[in-house]
Coordinates of C-alpha atoms (C1' of nucleotides) in Angstrom, one line a residue:
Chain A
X251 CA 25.4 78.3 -9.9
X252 CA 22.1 77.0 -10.9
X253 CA 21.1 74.0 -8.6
X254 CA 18.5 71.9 -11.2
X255 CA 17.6 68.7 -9.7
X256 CA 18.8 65.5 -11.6
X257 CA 16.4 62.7 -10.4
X258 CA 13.0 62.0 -10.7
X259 CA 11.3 62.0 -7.8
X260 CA 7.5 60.3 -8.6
X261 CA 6.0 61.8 -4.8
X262 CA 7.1 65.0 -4.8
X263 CA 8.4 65.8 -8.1
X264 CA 8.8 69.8 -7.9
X265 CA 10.6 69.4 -5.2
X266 CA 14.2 69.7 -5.2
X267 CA 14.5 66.8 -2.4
X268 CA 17.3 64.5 -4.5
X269 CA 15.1 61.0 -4.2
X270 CA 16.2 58.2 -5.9
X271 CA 14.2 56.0 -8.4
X272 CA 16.6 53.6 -9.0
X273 CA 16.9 51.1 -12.0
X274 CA 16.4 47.4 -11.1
X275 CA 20.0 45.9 -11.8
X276 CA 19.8 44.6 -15.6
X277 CA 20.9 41.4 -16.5
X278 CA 21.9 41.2 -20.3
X279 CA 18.8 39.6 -21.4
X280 CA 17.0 42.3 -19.2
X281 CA 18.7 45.4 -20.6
X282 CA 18.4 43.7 -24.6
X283 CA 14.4 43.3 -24.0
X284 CA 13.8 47.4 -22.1
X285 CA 16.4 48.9 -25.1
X286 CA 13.9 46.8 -27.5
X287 CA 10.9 47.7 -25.5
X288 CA 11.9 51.7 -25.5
X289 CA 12.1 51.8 -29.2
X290 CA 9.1 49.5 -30.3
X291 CA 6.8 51.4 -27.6
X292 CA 8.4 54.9 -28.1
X293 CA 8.2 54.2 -32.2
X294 CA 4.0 52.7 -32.4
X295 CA 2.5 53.3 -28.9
X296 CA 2.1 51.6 -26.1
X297 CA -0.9 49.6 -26.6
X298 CA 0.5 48.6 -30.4
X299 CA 3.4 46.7 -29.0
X300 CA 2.7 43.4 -27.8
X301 CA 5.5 41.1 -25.3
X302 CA 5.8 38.9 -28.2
X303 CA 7.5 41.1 -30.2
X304 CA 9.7 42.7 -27.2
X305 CA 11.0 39.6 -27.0
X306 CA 11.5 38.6 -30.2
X307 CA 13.3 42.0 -31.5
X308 CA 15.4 41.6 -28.5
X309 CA 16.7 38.0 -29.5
X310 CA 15.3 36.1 -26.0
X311 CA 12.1 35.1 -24.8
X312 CA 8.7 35.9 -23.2
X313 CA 9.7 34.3 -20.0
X314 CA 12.6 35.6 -19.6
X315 CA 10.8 39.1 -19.9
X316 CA 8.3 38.0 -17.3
X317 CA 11.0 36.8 -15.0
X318 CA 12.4 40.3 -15.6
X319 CA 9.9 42.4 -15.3
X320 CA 7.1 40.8 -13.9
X321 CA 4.5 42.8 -16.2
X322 CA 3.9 44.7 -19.0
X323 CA 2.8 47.8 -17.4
X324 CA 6.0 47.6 -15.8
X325 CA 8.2 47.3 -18.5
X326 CA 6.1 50.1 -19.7
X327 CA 6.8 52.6 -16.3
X328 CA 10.5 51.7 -16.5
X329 CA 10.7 52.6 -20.2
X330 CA 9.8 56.2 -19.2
X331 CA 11.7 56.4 -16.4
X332 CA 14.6 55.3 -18.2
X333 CA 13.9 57.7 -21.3
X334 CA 13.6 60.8 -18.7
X335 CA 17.1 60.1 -16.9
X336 CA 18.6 59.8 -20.5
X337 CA 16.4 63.5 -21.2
X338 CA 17.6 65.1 -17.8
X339 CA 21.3 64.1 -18.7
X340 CA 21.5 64.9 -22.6
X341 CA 20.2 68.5 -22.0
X342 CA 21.6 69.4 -18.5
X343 CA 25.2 68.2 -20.0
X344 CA 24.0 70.9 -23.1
X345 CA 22.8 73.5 -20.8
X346 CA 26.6 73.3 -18.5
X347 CA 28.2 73.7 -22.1
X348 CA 25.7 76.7 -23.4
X349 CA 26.7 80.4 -21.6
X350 CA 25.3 80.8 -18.4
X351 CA 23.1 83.7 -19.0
X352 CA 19.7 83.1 -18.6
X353 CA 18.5 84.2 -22.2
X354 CA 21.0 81.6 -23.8
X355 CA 20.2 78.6 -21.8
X356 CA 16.3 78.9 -22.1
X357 CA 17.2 79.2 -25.6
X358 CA 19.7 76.6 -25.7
X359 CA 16.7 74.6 -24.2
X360 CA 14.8 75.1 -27.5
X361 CA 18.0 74.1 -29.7
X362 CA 18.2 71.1 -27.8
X363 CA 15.0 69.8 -28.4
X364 CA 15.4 70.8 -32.4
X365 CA 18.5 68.4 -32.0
X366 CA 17.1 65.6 -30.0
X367 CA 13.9 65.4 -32.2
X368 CA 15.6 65.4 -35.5
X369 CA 13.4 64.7 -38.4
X370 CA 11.0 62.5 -36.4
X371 CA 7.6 62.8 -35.9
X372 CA 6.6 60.9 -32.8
X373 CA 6.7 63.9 -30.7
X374 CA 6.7 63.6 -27.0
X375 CA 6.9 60.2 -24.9
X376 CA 5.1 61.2 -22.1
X377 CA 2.4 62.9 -23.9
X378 CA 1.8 59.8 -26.2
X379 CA 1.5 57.6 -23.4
X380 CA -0.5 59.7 -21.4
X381 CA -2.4 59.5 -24.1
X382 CA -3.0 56.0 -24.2
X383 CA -2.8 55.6 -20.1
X384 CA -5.6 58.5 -19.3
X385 CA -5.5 59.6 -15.5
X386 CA -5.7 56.1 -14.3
X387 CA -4.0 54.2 -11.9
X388 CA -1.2 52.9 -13.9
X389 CA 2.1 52.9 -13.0
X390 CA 3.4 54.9 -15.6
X391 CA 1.4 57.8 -14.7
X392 CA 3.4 59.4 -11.7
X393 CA 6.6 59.1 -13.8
X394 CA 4.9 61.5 -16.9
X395 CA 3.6 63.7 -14.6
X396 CA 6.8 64.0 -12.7
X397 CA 8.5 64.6 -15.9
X398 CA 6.7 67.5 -16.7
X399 CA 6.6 69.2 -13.3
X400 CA 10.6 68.2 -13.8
X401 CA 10.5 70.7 -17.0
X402 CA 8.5 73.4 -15.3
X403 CA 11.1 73.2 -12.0
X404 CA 13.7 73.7 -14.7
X405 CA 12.2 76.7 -16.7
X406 CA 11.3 78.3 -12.5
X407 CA 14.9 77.8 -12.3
X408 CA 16.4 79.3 -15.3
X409 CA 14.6 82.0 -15.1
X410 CA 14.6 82.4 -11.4
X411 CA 10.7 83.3 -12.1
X412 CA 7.9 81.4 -11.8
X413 CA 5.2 83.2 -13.7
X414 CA 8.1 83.7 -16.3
X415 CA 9.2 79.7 -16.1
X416 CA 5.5 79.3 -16.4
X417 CA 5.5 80.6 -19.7
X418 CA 8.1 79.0 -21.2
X419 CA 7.2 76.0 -20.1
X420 CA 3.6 76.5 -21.9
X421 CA 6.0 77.9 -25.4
X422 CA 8.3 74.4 -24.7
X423 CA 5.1 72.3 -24.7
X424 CA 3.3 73.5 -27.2
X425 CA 6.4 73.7 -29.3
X426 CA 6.7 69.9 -29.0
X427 CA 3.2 69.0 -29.9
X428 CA 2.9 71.7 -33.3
X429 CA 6.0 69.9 -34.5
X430 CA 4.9 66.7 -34.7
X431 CA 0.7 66.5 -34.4
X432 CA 0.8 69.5 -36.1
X433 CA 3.2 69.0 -38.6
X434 CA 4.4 72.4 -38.4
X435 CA 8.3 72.6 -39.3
X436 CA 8.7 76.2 -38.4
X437 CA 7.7 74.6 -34.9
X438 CA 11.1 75.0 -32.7
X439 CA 11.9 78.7 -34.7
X440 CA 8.6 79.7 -33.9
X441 CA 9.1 78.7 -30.4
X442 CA 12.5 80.1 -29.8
X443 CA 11.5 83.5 -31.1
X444 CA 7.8 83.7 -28.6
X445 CA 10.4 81.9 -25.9
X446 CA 12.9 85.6 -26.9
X447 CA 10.1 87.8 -26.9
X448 CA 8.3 86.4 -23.4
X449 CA 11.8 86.8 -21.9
X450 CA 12.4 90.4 -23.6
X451 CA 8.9 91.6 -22.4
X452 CA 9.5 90.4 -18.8
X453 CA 12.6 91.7 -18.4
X454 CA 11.4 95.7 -20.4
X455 CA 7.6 95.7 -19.3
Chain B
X236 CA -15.9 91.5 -39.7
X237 CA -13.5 88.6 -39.0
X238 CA -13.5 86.0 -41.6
X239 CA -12.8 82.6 -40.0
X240 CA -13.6 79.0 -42.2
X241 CA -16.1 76.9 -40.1
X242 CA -15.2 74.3 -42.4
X243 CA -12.4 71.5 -42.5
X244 CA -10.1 70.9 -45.2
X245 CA -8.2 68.2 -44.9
X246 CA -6.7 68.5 -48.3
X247 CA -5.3 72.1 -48.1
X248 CA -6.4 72.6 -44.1
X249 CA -4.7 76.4 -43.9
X250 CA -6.8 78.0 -47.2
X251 CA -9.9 79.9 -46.4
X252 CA -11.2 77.8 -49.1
X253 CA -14.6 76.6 -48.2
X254 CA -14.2 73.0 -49.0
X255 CA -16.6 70.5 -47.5
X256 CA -16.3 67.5 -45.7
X257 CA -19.7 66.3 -45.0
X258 CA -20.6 63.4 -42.3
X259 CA -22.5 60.7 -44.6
X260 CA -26.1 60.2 -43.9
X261 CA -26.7 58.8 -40.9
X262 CA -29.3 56.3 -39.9
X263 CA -30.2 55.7 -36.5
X264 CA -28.2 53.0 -35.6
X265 CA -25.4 54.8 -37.2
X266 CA -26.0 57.9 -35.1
X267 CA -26.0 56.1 -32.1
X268 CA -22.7 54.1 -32.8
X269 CA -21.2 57.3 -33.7
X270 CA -22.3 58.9 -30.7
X271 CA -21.1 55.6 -28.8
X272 CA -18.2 55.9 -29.9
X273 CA -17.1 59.2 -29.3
X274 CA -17.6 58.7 -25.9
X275 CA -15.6 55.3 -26.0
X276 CA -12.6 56.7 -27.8
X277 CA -12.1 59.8 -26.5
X278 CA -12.3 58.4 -22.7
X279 CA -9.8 55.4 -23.4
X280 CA -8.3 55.5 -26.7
X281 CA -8.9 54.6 -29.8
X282 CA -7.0 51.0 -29.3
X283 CA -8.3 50.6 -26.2
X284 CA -11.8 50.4 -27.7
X285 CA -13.3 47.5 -29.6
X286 CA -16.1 47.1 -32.0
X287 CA -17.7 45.1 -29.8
X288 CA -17.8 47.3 -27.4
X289 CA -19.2 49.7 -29.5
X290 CA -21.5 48.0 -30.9
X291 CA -22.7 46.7 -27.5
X292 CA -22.6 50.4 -26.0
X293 CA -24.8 51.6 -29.0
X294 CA -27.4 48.8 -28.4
X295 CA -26.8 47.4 -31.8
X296 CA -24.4 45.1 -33.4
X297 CA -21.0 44.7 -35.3
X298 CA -23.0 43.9 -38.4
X299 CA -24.7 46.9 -38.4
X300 CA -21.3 49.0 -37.6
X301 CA -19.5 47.2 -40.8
X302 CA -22.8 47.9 -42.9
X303 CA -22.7 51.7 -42.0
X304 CA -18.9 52.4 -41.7
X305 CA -16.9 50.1 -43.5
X306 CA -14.0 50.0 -41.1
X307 CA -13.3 50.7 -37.6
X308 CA -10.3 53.2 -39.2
X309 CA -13.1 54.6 -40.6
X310 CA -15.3 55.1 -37.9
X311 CA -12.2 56.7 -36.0
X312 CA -11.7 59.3 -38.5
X313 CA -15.3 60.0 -38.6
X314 CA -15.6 60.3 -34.7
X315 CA -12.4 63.1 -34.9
X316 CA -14.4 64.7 -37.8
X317 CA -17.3 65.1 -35.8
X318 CA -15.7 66.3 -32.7
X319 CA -13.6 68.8 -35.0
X320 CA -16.9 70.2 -36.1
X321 CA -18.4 70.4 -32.6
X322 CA -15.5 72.3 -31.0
X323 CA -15.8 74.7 -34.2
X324 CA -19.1 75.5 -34.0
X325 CA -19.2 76.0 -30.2
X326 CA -15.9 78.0 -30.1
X327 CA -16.9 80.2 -33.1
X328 CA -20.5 80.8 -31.5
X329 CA -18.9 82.1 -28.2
X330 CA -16.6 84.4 -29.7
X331 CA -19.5 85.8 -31.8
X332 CA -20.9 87.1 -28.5
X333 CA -17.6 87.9 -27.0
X334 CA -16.4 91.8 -27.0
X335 CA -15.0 92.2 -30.9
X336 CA -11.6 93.6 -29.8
X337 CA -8.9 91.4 -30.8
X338 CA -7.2 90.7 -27.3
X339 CA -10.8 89.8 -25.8
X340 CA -11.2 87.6 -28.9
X341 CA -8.0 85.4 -27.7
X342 CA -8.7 85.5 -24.1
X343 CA -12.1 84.2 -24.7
X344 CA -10.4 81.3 -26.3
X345 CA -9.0 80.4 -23.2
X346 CA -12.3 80.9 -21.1
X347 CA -14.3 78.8 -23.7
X348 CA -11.4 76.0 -23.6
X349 CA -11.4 76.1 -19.7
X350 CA -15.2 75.4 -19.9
X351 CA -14.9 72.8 -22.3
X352 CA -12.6 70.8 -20.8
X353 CA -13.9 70.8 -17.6
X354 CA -12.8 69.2 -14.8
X355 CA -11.4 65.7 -16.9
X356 CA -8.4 65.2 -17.5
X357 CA -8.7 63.7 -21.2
X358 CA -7.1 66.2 -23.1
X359 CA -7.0 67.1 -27.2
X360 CA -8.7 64.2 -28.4
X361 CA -6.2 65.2 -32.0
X362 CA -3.1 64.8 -30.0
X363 CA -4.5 61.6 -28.0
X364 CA -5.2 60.4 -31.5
X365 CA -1.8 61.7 -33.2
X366 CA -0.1 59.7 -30.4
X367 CA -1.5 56.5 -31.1
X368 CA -1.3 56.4 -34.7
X369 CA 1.4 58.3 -35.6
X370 CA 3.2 59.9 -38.8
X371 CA 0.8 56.8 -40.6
X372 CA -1.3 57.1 -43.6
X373 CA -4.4 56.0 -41.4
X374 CA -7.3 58.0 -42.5
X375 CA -7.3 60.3 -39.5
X376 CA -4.4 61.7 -39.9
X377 CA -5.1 64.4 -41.8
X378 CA -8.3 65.3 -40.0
X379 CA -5.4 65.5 -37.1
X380 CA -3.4 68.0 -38.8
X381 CA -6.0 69.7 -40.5
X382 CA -7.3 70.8 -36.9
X383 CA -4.4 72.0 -35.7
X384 CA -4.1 74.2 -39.3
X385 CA -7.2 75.4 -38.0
X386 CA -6.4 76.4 -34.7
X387 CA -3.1 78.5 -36.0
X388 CA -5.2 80.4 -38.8
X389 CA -7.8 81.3 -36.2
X390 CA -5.2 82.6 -34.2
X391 CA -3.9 84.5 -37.0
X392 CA -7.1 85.9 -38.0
X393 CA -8.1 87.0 -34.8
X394 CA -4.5 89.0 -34.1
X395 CA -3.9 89.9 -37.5
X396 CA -0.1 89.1 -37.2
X397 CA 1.2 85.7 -38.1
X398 CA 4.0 85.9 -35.4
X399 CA 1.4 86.9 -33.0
X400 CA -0.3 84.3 -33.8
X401 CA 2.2 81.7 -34.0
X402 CA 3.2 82.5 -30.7
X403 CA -0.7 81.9 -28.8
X404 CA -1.2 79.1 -30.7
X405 CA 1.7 77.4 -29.5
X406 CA 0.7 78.6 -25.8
X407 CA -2.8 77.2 -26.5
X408 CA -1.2 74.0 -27.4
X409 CA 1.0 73.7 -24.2
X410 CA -2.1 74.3 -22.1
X411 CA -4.1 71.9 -23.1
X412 CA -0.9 69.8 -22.6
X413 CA -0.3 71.1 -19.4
X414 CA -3.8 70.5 -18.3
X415 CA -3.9 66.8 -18.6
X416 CA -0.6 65.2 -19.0
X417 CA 1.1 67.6 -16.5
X418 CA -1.7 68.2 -13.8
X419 CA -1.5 71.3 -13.4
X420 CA -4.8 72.6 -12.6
X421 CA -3.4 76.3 -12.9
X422 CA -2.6 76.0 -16.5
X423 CA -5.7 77.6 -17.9
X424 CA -5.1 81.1 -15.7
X425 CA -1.0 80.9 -16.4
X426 CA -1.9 80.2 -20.3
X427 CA -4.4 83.2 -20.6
X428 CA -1.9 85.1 -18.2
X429 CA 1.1 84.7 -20.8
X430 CA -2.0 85.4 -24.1
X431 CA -2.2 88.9 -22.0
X432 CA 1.6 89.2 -21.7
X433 CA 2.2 87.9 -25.3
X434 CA -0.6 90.1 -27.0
X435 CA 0.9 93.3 -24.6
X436 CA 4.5 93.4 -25.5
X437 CA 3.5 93.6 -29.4
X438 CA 1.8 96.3 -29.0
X439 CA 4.3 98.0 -27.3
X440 CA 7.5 96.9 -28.1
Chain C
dA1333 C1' -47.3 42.1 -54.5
dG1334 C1' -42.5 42.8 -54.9
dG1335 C1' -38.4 45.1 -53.8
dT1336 C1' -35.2 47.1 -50.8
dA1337 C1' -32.9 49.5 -47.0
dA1338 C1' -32.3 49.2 -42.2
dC1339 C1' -31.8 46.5 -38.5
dC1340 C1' -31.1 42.6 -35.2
dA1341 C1' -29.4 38.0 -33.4
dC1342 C1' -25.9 34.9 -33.6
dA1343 C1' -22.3 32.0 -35.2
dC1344 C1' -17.8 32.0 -37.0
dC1345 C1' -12.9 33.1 -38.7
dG1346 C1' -7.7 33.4 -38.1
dG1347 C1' -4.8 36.0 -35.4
dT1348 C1' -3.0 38.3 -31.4
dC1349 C1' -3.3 39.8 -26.5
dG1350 C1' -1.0 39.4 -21.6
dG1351 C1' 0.6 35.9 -18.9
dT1352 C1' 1.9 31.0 -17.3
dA1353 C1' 4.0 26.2 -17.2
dT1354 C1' 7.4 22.7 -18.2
dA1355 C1' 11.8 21.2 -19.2
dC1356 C1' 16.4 22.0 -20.4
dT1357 C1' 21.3 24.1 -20.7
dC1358 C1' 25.0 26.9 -19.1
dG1359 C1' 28.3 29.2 -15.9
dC1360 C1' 29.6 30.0 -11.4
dA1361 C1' 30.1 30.0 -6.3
dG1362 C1' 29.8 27.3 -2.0
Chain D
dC581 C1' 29.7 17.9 -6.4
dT582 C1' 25.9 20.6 -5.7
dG583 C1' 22.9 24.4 -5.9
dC584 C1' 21.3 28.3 -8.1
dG585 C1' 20.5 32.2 -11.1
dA586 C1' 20.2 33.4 -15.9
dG587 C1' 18.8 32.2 -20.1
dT588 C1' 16.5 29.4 -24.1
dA589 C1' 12.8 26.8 -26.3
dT590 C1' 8.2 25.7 -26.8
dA591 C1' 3.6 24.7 -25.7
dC592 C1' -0.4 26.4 -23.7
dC593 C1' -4.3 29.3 -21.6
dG594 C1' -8.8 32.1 -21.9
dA595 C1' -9.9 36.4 -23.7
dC596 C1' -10.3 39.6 -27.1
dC597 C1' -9.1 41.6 -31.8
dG598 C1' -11.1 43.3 -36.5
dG599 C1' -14.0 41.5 -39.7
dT600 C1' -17.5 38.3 -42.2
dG601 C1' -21.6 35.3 -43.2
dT602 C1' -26.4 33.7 -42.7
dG603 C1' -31.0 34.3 -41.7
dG604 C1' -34.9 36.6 -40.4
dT605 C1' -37.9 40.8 -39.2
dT606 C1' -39.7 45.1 -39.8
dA607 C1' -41.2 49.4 -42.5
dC608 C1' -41.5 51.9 -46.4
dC609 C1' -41.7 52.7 -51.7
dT610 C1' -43.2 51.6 -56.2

DNA sequence: AGGTAACCACACCGGTCGGTATACTCGCAG
DNA sequence: CTGCGAGTATACCGACCGGTGTGGTTACCT
């Protein structure tokens, strides 16, 4: 049984210590505004969405948002902690439904993210806010970095091999950004197939 | 004798076609807001940075910024122009007086990219860019995707094999993504690690 | 001498930024 | 009945946004 940790621990994210980082409880004005807030920021940046228009598209008002939230940057840190849990979920409930081998799930991995993407171009969340956030002290920062050490612990785990995970993980990333920066369509096959032939030559050196 | 463009084409980026895209004539004041900001965009963003800021940074003033450049879009696709032509000449200069064998070729990619970077934690200023502005018709887009066309080719040149290549490009990619966004100061080693794996198991299949 | 390109200093424009304040309505629990 | 939390509406704040206009000073070219 493979033991992948489901939450998203900001301290010690490799770690497979199950800490919580709980939601705030939403009210209905509050959930309205961070839906609204995940797509505007997720759809033109950060920086290019002001709180006026989160709280317009989401039919209430800037107080309300404030009374919420208490700041932009942190409606900004819980949009990405929101859009990891609903990452972590979509493909770990994939990966239980995908053959157990180790081969099929790191490829199922790829075919998920083909899926998820669709025909958008915005590429990665976290990368685009990282982006725009820099290594600073925001509060957003710890939850992209724990998301991608999240990604790593998953490839360590699949594989059961770290310099193998390692790999993949590099493959995974670099898959994400050719599809989108680089407009590169052939992105995800190309990625699968270097993902089948890193496993194939680790396995037959 | 490798053949590799030194020159970008935005238009059709993957062709060898020499195609130029030449940085207007510069006047003083121009070079120094240029130069300005670079800096200023590349270390916070391209939203993040005003005019005014860069006009104050270059010791001149806005006037002079709208009488050179036109636009601040402008400007921004200049600045990723310029930088575009910087990493090309550099990179291309150390590989001249790497050792000519194909694998040293790519694994001097790595070493030259580790020694750019540094120790910052900025990243590809083409994906920082990408991320703020998006599948848009800003005029920096292309310049964007033409540099990443230009990566893959020189990947394919170097290996002679377009799955080859495919495949180090996109571990390229997730390095430098790795690097910054992910923290993970081993990412460089584990990159040029999985090159050498990559580059080993087509040879020997 | 006249023209012109480059530059600087500075004032100005409408609009938007993140964030706050005031005042009001509604539903609900004590 | 009262208090309170949630929400709405609207006005306001100083700061900054990209961009323009005016006027004046050099230096060089014809």
């Amino acid at each position: 049984m493979l033991q992948i940790p489901t939450t998203l621990d900001e301290t010690t994210p490799a770690s497979l210590r199950p800490v919580l980082t709980p939601m705030p409880v939403m009210t209905q004005a509050g959930t309205r505004l961070l839906d609204a807030a995940g797509d505007l920021f997720y759809d033109r940046g950060v920086r290019a969405v002001g709180v006026d228009l989160i709280a317009e598209t989401a039919g209430t008002t800037k107080k309300t948002l404030y009374d919420r939230f208490g700041s932009k940057d942190a409606l900004v840190r819980l949009y990405l902690l929101q859009r990891a849990g609903r990452w972590r979920e979509h493909l770990l409930a994939r990966l239980e439904s995908a053959p157990a081998d180790s081969e099929s799930q790191v490829l199922t991995v790829f075919d998920v993210l083909e899926a998820w993407m669709g025909p958008q171009r915005r590429g990665c969340a976290f990368v685009n806010a990282y982006a725009e956030l820099g290594d600073t002290d925001h509060p957003a920062v710890p939850v992209i970095r724990a998301e991608k050490a999240w990604m790593r612990t998953l490839f360590d785990i699949l594989t059961g091999d770290p310099v193998l995970g390692g790999h993949l993980h590099l493959l995974y990333e670099g898959t994400l950004v050719l599809l989108t920066a680089g407009a590169n369509p052939q992105a995800v096959p190309e990625g699968r197939a270097a993902a089948r032939s890193a496993m194939a030559a680790h396995h037959h050196p």
